């Protein structure tokens, strides 16, 4: 009874509501609620439907066109290339028919209502796609598993305070300051640090044998050295000079420039020549845009570089700000990578074999970790710009030339009291260059250019050697280099070309009047003989031994 009464009340309500379109009245117990949300206008609905129909029609038309185009290509192929008279069909049809006959038994496994040719094409396409996906995923997994993250080491470098209140970090190697017979300072190159001596792999025992104090330091913004607000090669040479004074280097010192670090060694020869006893250049880089290079030298310099490296050089010269994008994706990504990839290098076979060894990889990773310690883009961009921009000087300026007073009234008056004195300009000390003839990082054409404009430089061309093979982790090579610039270790000679060229020894009356003259010269001082011949022509040649 109760159920029938409730049904009657609901029907009464429906009858009453039929007289009114929307009363807005909600009866208690009614489960339905009116939809009060605004409804779109009919015109808007029509416009949306028309736009959808247009998009669908456009897509369908393009699909039909693509299908018709495909059928058209098929017809063209069948009527031209795939005819029985065509050369391709005559050559390929017999072997394909034989192959099809051999594998025809596989068609028994296919559905009977399908064309075998179409089925096998689909199977081939899916198989190739699956293999591609598997190869990419396997490469990704192997790459992820082999990637080594950059380790941040605690700070602990020795540092000096420069006159402009910047700190410069350095690392000593070899003998102590009191035991040193020779001091050798090494400015590092791009993506390196004060541990550049470790990259070379020179043994401490060898340095002690020659009495060499080897000093590496961090360039501004690298490692633990403070950045320089306006860095250039002049400021780089001054930093090197302040470092030598602060750590107690006695007398003159030698500079060693390796690869991209050589531009700071060139700057030392230009801006502080009186403090540098000599220079040892290992595969030295010069500005690849130097206007003094001939077309042939430029062509040979650029021809073996990778496209990526050429592009990075161009960006460093024209749009240096864009370099940050590449650096953040490579060595500033927080992960280690291959040397040739990080620096966009192409390597010779000997170099490839060397950089894949665990010993080289260990010292390379340590150098990179120290180089990117501060995680700052600016020092790397500045270093890249210095390589390709105007250095503020040319290597021609280092050429030894005789400078005489200009002609004029003052020089004429001076001539009345005596002939005018001419002075030698340029860098007077010895410069030795070692260059691998298979080097693809710093090509031999750069050394040929240096040898042309600096004829006094001694060039040691290394056959079948690359950019790293002779200079890194090679004890015999290191011994040859040290013996060339410092002489044999048992001789312990103090005489060098810089001392002879200063003329101090030649000004001594006792020296000139002595009947017995004993001069011991090593291979690095061969030019001393020529110098003494010009200054003291009255001495017998037999004494110059």
Coordinates of C-alpha atoms in Angstrom, one line a residue:
X1 CA 0.0 0.0 0.0
X2 CA 2.8 2.4 0.9
X3 CA 4.5 1.7 -2.5
X4 CA 1.4 2.4 -4.5
X5 CA 0.8 5.7 -2.5
X6 CA 4.3 6.9 -3.3
X7 CA 3.9 6.1 -7.0
X8 CA 0.7 8.1 -7.1
X9 CA 2.4 11.1 -5.5
X10 CA 5.2 11.0 -8.0
X11 CA 2.8 10.9 -11.0
X12 CA 0.9 13.8 -9.5
X13 CA 4.1 15.8 -9.3
X14 CA 5.0 15.0 -13.0
X15 CA 1.6 16.1 -14.1
X16 CA 1.9 19.4 -12.3
X17 CA 5.4 20.0 -13.6
X18 CA 4.3 19.4 -17.2
X19 CA 2.3 22.7 -17.1
X20 CA 5.5 24.7 -16.3
X21 CA 8.8 24.5 -18.3
X22 CA 11.1 25.0 -15.4
X23 CA 9.7 25.8 -12.0
X24 CA 13.1 25.7 -10.1
X25 CA 11.2 23.9 -7.3
X26 CA 13.0 20.9 -5.8
X27 CA 10.7 18.6 -3.9
X28 CA 12.0 16.7 -0.9
X29 CA 13.1 13.2 -1.7
X30 CA 13.6 14.0 -5.4
X31 CA 16.9 12.5 -6.5
X32 CA 17.2 14.6 -9.7
X33 CA 18.6 18.1 -9.6
X34 CA 18.1 20.7 -12.3
X35 CA 21.1 21.6 -14.5
X36 CA 21.7 25.3 -13.8
X37 CA 25.0 25.6 -15.8
X38 CA 25.0 28.0 -18.8
X39 CA 24.4 26.2 -22.1
X40 CA 26.3 27.3 -25.2
X41 CA 24.4 29.2 -27.8
X42 CA 23.1 27.3 -30.8
X43 CA 25.2 29.4 -33.1
X44 CA 28.5 28.6 -31.3
X45 CA 27.7 24.9 -31.4
X46 CA 27.1 25.1 -35.1
X47 CA 30.4 27.0 -35.7
X48 CA 32.4 24.4 -33.6
X49 CA 30.8 21.5 -35.6
X50 CA 31.5 23.2 -38.9
X51 CA 35.2 23.7 -37.9
X52 CA 35.5 20.0 -36.8
X53 CA 34.0 18.9 -40.1
X54 CA 36.4 21.1 -42.1
X55 CA 39.4 19.7 -40.2
X56 CA 38.2 16.1 -40.7
X57 CA 37.5 16.7 -44.4
X58 CA 41.0 18.3 -44.9
X59 CA 42.7 15.4 -43.2
X60 CA 40.7 12.9 -45.2
X61 CA 41.6 14.7 -48.4
X62 CA 45.3 14.7 -47.6
X63 CA 45.1 11.0 -46.8
X64 CA 43.4 10.2 -50.1
X65 CA 46.1 12.3 -51.9
X66 CA 48.9 10.5 -50.2
X67 CA 47.4 7.1 -51.0
X68 CA 46.9 8.1 -54.6
X69 CA 50.4 9.4 -54.8
X70 CA 51.7 6.1 -53.4
X71 CA 49.7 4.2 -56.0
X72 CA 51.0 6.5 -58.7
X73 CA 54.6 5.9 -57.7
X74 CA 53.9 2.2 -57.8
X75 CA 52.5 2.4 -61.3
X76 CA 55.5 4.4 -62.5
X77 CA 57.9 1.9 -61.0
X78 CA 56.0 -1.0 -62.6
X79 CA 55.9 0.6 -66.0
X80 CA 59.5 1.8 -66.1
X81 CA 61.9 0.0 -63.7
X82 CA 60.1 -3.2 -62.9
X83 CA 59.3 -4.3 -66.5
X84 CA 60.7 -7.5 -67.9
X85 CA 63.0 -5.7 -70.3
X86 CA 64.6 -3.5 -67.6
X87 CA 68.3 -4.1 -66.6
X88 CA 67.5 -4.3 -62.9
X89 CA 64.8 -7.0 -63.4
X90 CA 67.0 -9.1 -65.7
X91 CA 69.8 -9.1 -63.1
X92 CA 67.8 -9.6 -60.0
X93 CA 64.9 -11.8 -61.1
X94 CA 66.7 -15.1 -61.4
X95 CA 68.5 -15.0 -58.1
X96 CA 65.4 -13.8 -56.3
X97 CA 63.2 -16.5 -57.9
X98 CA 65.7 -19.1 -56.8
X99 CA 65.8 -17.7 -53.3
X100 CA 62.0 -17.5 -53.2
X101 CA 61.8 -21.2 -54.2
X102 CA 64.2 -22.3 -51.5
X103 CA 62.2 -20.5 -48.7
X104 CA 58.7 -21.2 -50.2
X105 CA 58.1 -23.7 -47.4
X106 CA 57.8 -20.8 -45.0
X107 CA 54.6 -19.7 -46.7
X108 CA 52.8 -22.7 -45.2
X109 CA 53.0 -20.9 -41.8
X110 CA 51.2 -17.8 -43.2
X111 CA 47.5 -17.2 -43.3
X112 CA 45.9 -18.5 -46.5
X113 CA 44.0 -15.3 -47.2
X114 CA 47.0 -13.1 -47.2
X115 CA 49.5 -12.2 -49.9
X116 CA 52.9 -13.7 -48.9
X117 CA 54.8 -10.8 -50.4
X118 CA 52.9 -8.3 -48.3
X119 CA 53.2 -10.4 -45.2
X120 CA 56.9 -10.8 -45.5
X121 CA 57.4 -7.1 -46.1
X122 CA 55.5 -6.3 -42.9
X123 CA 57.5 -8.9 -41.0
X124 CA 60.8 -7.5 -42.4
X125 CA 59.8 -3.9 -41.5
X126 CA 58.8 -4.8 -37.9
X127 CA 62.0 -6.8 -37.4
X128 CA 64.1 -3.9 -38.5
X129 CA 62.2 -1.6 -36.3
X130 CA 62.6 -3.9 -33.3
X131 CA 66.3 -4.3 -33.9
X132 CA 66.8 -0.5 -34.1
X133 CA 64.9 -0.1 -30.8
X134 CA 66.9 -2.8 -29.1
X135 CA 70.2 -1.4 -30.4
X136 CA 69.4 2.1 -29.1
X137 CA 68.2 0.8 -25.8
X138 CA 71.3 -1.4 -25.3
X139 CA 73.6 1.5 -26.2
X140 CA 71.8 3.8 -23.8
X141 CA 72.1 1.2 -21.0
X142 CA 75.8 0.6 -21.7
X143 CA 76.4 4.4 -21.8
X144 CA 74.5 4.9 -18.5
X145 CA 76.3 2.1 -16.8
X146 CA 79.8 3.3 -18.0
X147 CA 79.3 7.0 -17.3
X148 CA 81.4 8.2 -14.4
X149 CA 80.3 11.2 -12.4
X150 CA 82.7 14.1 -11.6
X151 CA 84.1 13.8 -8.1
X152 CA 84.5 17.1 -6.2
X153 CA 87.6 17.0 -4.1
X154 CA 88.1 19.0 -0.9
X155 CA 90.2 22.2 -1.4
X156 CA 93.7 22.1 -0.3
X157 CA 96.0 23.8 -2.8
X158 CA 98.8 26.1 -1.9
X159 CA 97.9 29.7 -2.9
X160 CA 99.6 33.1 -3.1
X161 CA 98.0 36.5 -2.8
X162 CA 98.5 38.6 -5.9
X163 CA 98.8 42.5 -5.8
X164 CA 95.1 42.9 -6.9
X165 CA 94.0 40.7 -3.9
X166 CA 93.3 37.6 -6.0
X167 CA 94.5 34.2 -4.9
X168 CA 96.4 32.0 -7.3
X169 CA 96.7 28.3 -6.6
X170 CA 99.8 26.3 -7.6
X171 CA 101.3 22.8 -7.3
X172 CA 105.1 22.0 -6.9
X173 CA 106.7 18.9 -8.3
X174 CA 110.3 17.7 -8.2
X175 CA 113.0 19.1 -6.0
X176 CA 112.6 21.7 -3.3
X177 CA 113.4 25.4 -3.7
X178 CA 116.8 25.0 -2.0
X179 CA 117.8 22.0 -4.2
X180 CA 116.6 23.4 -7.5
X181 CA 119.2 24.0 -10.2
X182 CA 116.4 24.8 -12.7
X183 CA 112.9 26.1 -12.3
X184 CA 110.2 25.2 -14.9
X185 CA 106.8 26.8 -14.7
X186 CA 103.9 25.2 -16.7
X187 CA 100.7 27.2 -17.5
X188 CA 98.0 24.8 -18.3
X189 CA 95.6 24.8 -21.3
X190 CA 91.9 24.5 -21.9
X191 CA 90.1 22.0 -19.6
X192 CA 93.2 21.5 -17.4
X193 CA 94.5 22.6 -14.1
X194 CA 97.6 23.0 -12.0
X195 CA 97.9 19.2 -12.2
X196 CA 99.0 19.5 -15.9
X197 CA 102.3 18.0 -14.7
X198 CA 100.3 14.9 -13.9
X199 CA 98.9 14.8 -17.5
X200 CA 102.5 14.7 -18.7
X201 CA 103.3 11.9 -16.2
X202 CA 106.8 13.1 -15.4
X203 CA 108.4 11.1 -12.6
X204 CA 109.7 12.8 -9.5
X205 CA 112.9 10.7 -9.7
X206 CA 113.7 12.1 -13.2
X207 CA 113.1 15.7 -12.0
X208 CA 115.4 15.1 -9.0
X209 CA 118.0 13.7 -11.3
X210 CA 118.1 16.9 -13.4
X211 CA 117.5 19.2 -10.3
X212 CA 114.3 20.6 -11.7
X213 CA 111.6 22.3 -9.7
X214 CA 108.4 21.9 -11.7
X215 CA 105.6 24.3 -10.9
X216 CA 102.0 24.2 -12.3
X217 CA 99.3 26.7 -11.4
X218 CA 95.6 27.3 -12.0
X219 CA 94.7 30.0 -14.4
X220 CA 92.2 32.6 -13.1
X221 CA 88.8 31.0 -12.6
X222 CA 90.1 27.4 -12.9
X223 CA 90.7 25.1 -10.0
X224 CA 91.2 27.0 -6.8
X225 CA 92.4 30.3 -8.4
X226 CA 90.2 33.4 -8.2
X227 CA 88.7 34.7 -11.5
X228 CA 90.1 37.8 -13.1
X229 CA 87.6 40.5 -14.0
X230 CA 89.3 41.5 -17.2
X231 CA 91.7 38.7 -18.2
X232 CA 94.0 38.9 -21.2
X233 CA 97.5 37.5 -22.1
X234 CA 99.3 40.5 -20.6
X235 CA 97.6 39.9 -17.2
X236 CA 98.4 36.2 -17.6
X237 CA 102.1 36.9 -18.0
X238 CA 102.1 39.2 -15.0
X239 CA 100.4 36.5 -12.9
X240 CA 103.2 34.1 -13.9
X241 CA 105.8 36.7 -12.9
X242 CA 104.2 37.3 -9.5
X243 CA 104.0 33.6 -8.9
X244 CA 107.7 33.1 -9.6
X245 CA 108.6 35.9 -7.2
X246 CA 106.2 34.8 -4.4
X247 CA 107.5 31.2 -4.3
X248 CA 111.1 32.1 -4.3
X249 CA 112.3 31.2 -7.8
X250 CA 116.0 32.1 -8.0
X251 CA 117.1 34.0 -11.1
X252 CA 115.4 33.3 -14.4
X253 CA 113.0 30.4 -15.0
X254 CA 112.0 28.3 -18.0
X255 CA 108.4 28.1 -19.2
X256 CA 106.8 25.0 -20.7
X257 CA 103.8 25.4 -23.0
X258 CA 101.9 22.3 -23.9
X259 CA 99.1 22.5 -26.5
X260 CA 96.7 25.3 -25.7
X261 CA 98.7 26.3 -22.7
X262 CA 101.4 27.5 -25.0
X263 CA 99.7 30.8 -25.6
X264 CA 100.4 31.8 -22.0
X265 CA 104.0 30.8 -22.6
X266 CA 104.2 32.9 -25.7
X267 CA 102.8 35.8 -23.6
X268 CA 105.6 35.3 -21.1
X269 CA 108.2 35.6 -23.8
X270 CA 106.6 38.9 -25.0
X271 CA 105.7 40.7 -21.7
X272 CA 108.4 39.4 -19.2
X273 CA 111.3 38.3 -21.4
X274 CA 113.9 39.4 -18.9
X275 CA 112.6 36.8 -16.4
X276 CA 112.4 33.9 -18.8
X277 CA 115.6 31.8 -19.4
X278 CA 114.0 29.8 -22.2
X279 CA 110.9 28.2 -23.5
X280 CA 110.1 24.5 -24.2
X281 CA 107.0 24.3 -26.4
X282 CA 105.3 20.9 -26.9
X283 CA 102.9 20.9 -29.8
X284 CA 102.3 24.6 -29.3
X285 CA 99.0 26.2 -30.5
X286 CA 99.0 29.5 -32.3
X287 CA 96.1 31.7 -33.3
X288 CA 94.4 29.9 -36.2
X289 CA 93.3 33.2 -37.5
X290 CA 96.7 34.8 -37.4
X291 CA 97.1 37.2 -40.4
X292 CA 100.7 36.3 -40.8
X293 CA 99.9 32.7 -41.9
X294 CA 100.0 31.9 -45.6
X295 CA 97.1 30.4 -47.4
X296 CA 98.8 27.0 -47.5
X297 CA 99.5 27.1 -43.8
X298 CA 95.9 28.1 -43.0
X299 CA 94.6 25.3 -45.3
X300 CA 96.8 22.6 -43.7
X301 CA 95.8 23.9 -40.2
X302 CA 92.1 23.7 -40.7
X303 CA 91.8 20.6 -43.0
X304 CA 92.0 17.8 -40.4
X305 CA 89.9 19.4 -37.7
X306 CA 86.4 18.1 -37.0
X307 CA 83.4 20.2 -38.1
X308 CA 82.4 20.6 -34.5
X309 CA 85.8 22.1 -33.5
X310 CA 85.7 24.5 -36.5
X311 CA 82.3 25.6 -35.4
X312 CA 83.5 26.1 -31.8
X313 CA 86.4 28.2 -33.0
X314 CA 84.0 30.3 -35.1
X315 CA 81.6 30.8 -32.2
X316 CA 84.5 31.7 -29.9
X317 CA 85.6 34.4 -32.3
X318 CA 82.1 35.7 -33.3
X319 CA 79.5 34.6 -30.8
X320 CA 81.3 33.5 -27.6
X321 CA 78.1 33.5 -25.5
X322 CA 76.7 30.5 -27.4
X323 CA 79.7 28.4 -26.2
X324 CA 78.0 28.0 -22.8
X325 CA 75.3 25.7 -24.4
X326 CA 77.9 23.3 -25.6
X327 CA 80.0 23.4 -22.4
X328 CA 77.1 22.7 -20.2
X329 CA 76.2 19.6 -22.2
X330 CA 79.7 18.2 -22.1
X331 CA 82.4 18.8 -19.4
X332 CA 80.2 21.0 -17.2
X333 CA 77.4 18.4 -17.1
X334 CA 78.8 16.8 -14.0
X335 CA 79.8 13.6 -15.8
X336 CA 83.0 12.4 -17.3
X337 CA 83.3 11.7 -21.0
X338 CA 85.8 10.8 -23.7
X339 CA 88.5 13.4 -24.3
X340 CA 88.0 13.6 -28.1
X341 CA 84.3 14.2 -27.6
X342 CA 84.6 16.7 -24.8
X343 CA 87.2 18.8 -26.8
X344 CA 85.9 17.9 -30.3
X345 CA 89.2 16.4 -31.3
X346 CA 90.3 14.0 -34.0
X347 CA 93.2 11.8 -32.8
X348 CA 95.9 9.8 -34.5
X349 CA 96.2 6.0 -33.9
X350 CA 99.0 6.3 -31.3
X351 CA 97.0 9.0 -29.4
X352 CA 93.8 6.8 -29.5
X353 CA 95.7 3.9 -28.0
X354 CA 97.1 6.1 -25.3
X355 CA 94.0 7.9 -24.2
X356 CA 92.2 4.5 -23.8
X357 CA 94.6 3.3 -21.2
X358 CA 93.6 3.4 -17.5
X359 CA 96.7 5.3 -16.5
X360 CA 95.9 8.2 -18.9
X361 CA 92.2 8.1 -18.1
X362 CA 92.9 8.5 -14.4
X363 CA 95.1 11.6 -14.7
X364 CA 92.8 13.0 -17.3
X365 CA 89.7 12.7 -15.0
X366 CA 91.6 14.2 -12.1
X367 CA 92.6 17.2 -14.2
X368 CA 89.0 17.7 -15.5
X369 CA 87.6 17.5 -12.0
X370 CA 89.9 20.2 -10.7
X371 CA 89.4 22.3 -13.8
X372 CA 85.6 22.5 -13.5
X373 CA 85.7 22.8 -9.6
X374 CA 84.0 26.2 -9.6
X375 CA 81.4 25.2 -12.2
X376 CA 81.7 28.7 -13.8
X377 CA 81.3 29.1 -17.6
X378 CA 83.1 32.4 -17.8
X379 CA 86.7 31.2 -17.5
X380 CA 86.2 28.6 -20.2
X381 CA 84.6 31.1 -22.6
X382 CA 87.5 33.5 -21.9
X383 CA 90.1 30.9 -22.5
X384 CA 88.4 29.9 -25.8
X385 CA 88.3 33.6 -26.9
X386 CA 91.9 34.1 -26.1
X387 CA 92.9 31.3 -28.5
X388 CA 91.3 32.9 -31.5
X389 CA 91.1 36.6 -30.8
X390 CA 93.8 39.3 -31.0
X391 CA 96.5 38.5 -28.6
X392 CA 97.8 42.0 -28.3
X393 CA 101.0 41.0 -30.0
X394 CA 102.2 38.8 -32.9
X395 CA 104.8 36.1 -32.8
X396 CA 106.8 38.2 -35.3
X397 CA 107.4 40.5 -32.3
X398 CA 109.5 37.7 -30.7
X399 CA 111.9 37.5 -33.6
X400 CA 115.4 38.6 -32.8
X401 CA 116.1 41.8 -34.7
X402 CA 118.7 44.5 -34.5
X403 CA 117.3 47.9 -33.6
X404 CA 119.3 51.0 -34.3
X405 CA 118.6 54.7 -33.5
X406 CA 116.4 56.5 -36.0
X407 CA 118.0 59.0 -38.3
X408 CA 117.6 62.6 -37.1
X409 CA 119.4 65.6 -35.6
X410 CA 119.9 63.8 -32.2
X411 CA 121.4 60.7 -33.8
X412 CA 123.7 62.9 -36.0
X413 CA 124.9 64.7 -32.9
X414 CA 125.5 61.4 -31.2
X415 CA 127.4 60.1 -34.2
X416 CA 129.9 63.0 -33.7
X417 CA 130.9 61.5 -30.4
X418 CA 130.9 57.9 -31.6
X419 CA 129.0 55.4 -33.7
X420 CA 125.5 54.8 -32.5
X421 CA 124.9 51.5 -30.6
X422 CA 122.3 49.1 -32.0
X423 CA 120.3 46.9 -29.6
X424 CA 118.8 43.5 -30.1
X425 CA 115.0 43.3 -29.9
X426 CA 112.7 40.4 -29.5
X427 CA 113.2 37.4 -27.3
X428 CA 116.9 36.5 -27.0
X429 CA 116.6 33.2 -25.1
X430 CA 116.4 29.7 -26.5
X431 CA 113.1 28.4 -27.8
X432 CA 112.6 24.7 -28.4
X433 CA 109.6 23.2 -30.1
X434 CA 108.6 19.5 -30.2
X435 CA 106.0 18.6 -32.8
X436 CA 104.5 15.3 -33.6
X437 CA 104.2 14.9 -37.4
X438 CA 100.9 12.9 -37.0
X439 CA 99.4 15.4 -34.6
X440 CA 95.8 16.1 -35.6
X441 CA 95.0 18.4 -32.6
X442 CA 97.8 21.0 -33.3
X443 CA 98.8 20.2 -36.8
X444 CA 102.5 20.5 -37.9
X445 CA 101.6 23.4 -40.2
X446 CA 101.4 25.6 -37.0
X447 CA 105.0 24.7 -36.1
X448 CA 106.0 25.3 -39.7
X449 CA 104.5 28.8 -39.4
X450 CA 106.4 29.4 -36.1
X451 CA 109.7 28.2 -37.6
X452 CA 109.2 30.5 -40.6
X453 CA 108.7 33.7 -38.5
X454 CA 111.0 32.6 -35.7
X455 CA 114.1 31.2 -37.5
X456 CA 116.1 31.1 -34.2
X457 CA 113.7 28.5 -32.7
X458 CA 114.9 25.0 -32.6
X459 CA 112.3 22.6 -34.0
X460 CA 112.3 18.9 -33.1
X461 CA 110.0 17.0 -35.5
X462 CA 108.8 13.7 -34.2
X463 CA 107.9 11.2 -36.9
X464 CA 104.9 8.9 -36.3
X465 CA 104.0 10.8 -33.1
X466 CA 100.7 12.5 -32.3
X467 CA 99.6 15.1 -29.8
X468 CA 99.9 12.9 -26.6
X469 CA 101.9 9.9 -27.6
X470 CA 105.4 11.5 -27.1
X471 CA 104.6 13.9 -24.3
X472 CA 102.4 11.9 -21.9
X473 CA 103.6 8.9 -19.8
X474 CA 106.8 8.4 -21.7
X475 CA 109.9 8.4 -19.4
X476 CA 112.5 8.3 -22.2
X477 CA 110.8 11.1 -24.0
X478 CA 110.8 13.3 -20.9
X479 CA 114.5 12.5 -20.4
X480 CA 115.3 13.6 -23.9
X481 CA 113.4 16.9 -23.5
X482 CA 115.0 17.7 -20.1
X483 CA 118.5 16.8 -21.5
X484 CA 117.9 19.0 -24.5
X485 CA 117.0 22.2 -22.5
X486 CA 119.1 21.6 -19.3
X487 CA 121.9 19.3 -20.5
X488 CA 123.0 16.0 -19.1
X489 CA 122.2 15.8 -15.4
X490 CA 125.8 14.9 -14.4
X491 CA 127.2 18.1 -16.0
X492 CA 125.3 20.4 -13.7
X493 CA 126.0 23.4 -15.9
X494 CA 125.1 26.8 -14.8
X495 CA 125.9 28.4 -18.1
X496 CA 122.9 29.0 -20.4
X497 CA 122.2 31.0 -23.5
X498 CA 120.5 33.7 -21.5
X499 CA 123.6 34.2 -19.3
X500 CA 125.9 34.3 -22.4
X501 CA 123.6 36.7 -24.3
X502 CA 123.6 39.1 -21.4
X503 CA 127.3 39.8 -22.1
X504 CA 128.3 39.8 -18.5
X505 CA 130.9 37.0 -18.9
X506 CA 132.3 38.6 -22.0
X507 CA 132.9 41.9 -20.3
X508 CA 135.5 40.5 -17.9
X509 CA 139.1 41.4 -18.7
X510 CA 140.3 38.2 -16.9
X511 CA 138.0 36.2 -19.1
X512 CA 139.2 37.7 -22.3
X513 CA 142.9 37.6 -21.5
X514 CA 142.9 34.1 -20.2
X515 CA 145.1 31.7 -22.2
X516 CA 143.0 28.8 -21.3
X517 CA 139.3 29.0 -22.0
X518 CA 137.1 26.1 -21.0
X519 CA 133.5 26.4 -22.1
X520 CA 131.1 23.6 -21.8
X521 CA 127.9 23.9 -23.8
X522 CA 125.0 21.5 -24.1
X523 CA 122.7 21.1 -27.0
X524 CA 120.4 23.8 -25.8
X525 CA 123.2 26.4 -26.0
X526 CA 124.4 25.8 -29.5
X527 CA 123.5 29.3 -30.4
X528 CA 125.9 30.6 -27.7
X529 CA 128.8 29.6 -30.0
X530 CA 127.4 31.8 -32.8
X531 CA 126.8 34.6 -30.4
X532 CA 130.4 34.5 -29.1
X533 CA 131.8 34.3 -32.6
X534 CA 130.1 37.6 -33.4
X535 CA 131.0 39.3 -30.1
X536 CA 134.6 38.0 -29.7
X537 CA 135.9 37.3 -33.2
X538 CA 139.5 37.4 -32.0
X539 CA 139.1 34.2 -29.9
X540 CA 140.3 31.0 -31.7
X541 CA 137.5 28.7 -32.8
X542 CA 139.2 25.8 -31.0
X543 CA 138.3 27.4 -27.7
X544 CA 134.6 27.4 -28.5
X545 CA 134.0 23.8 -27.6

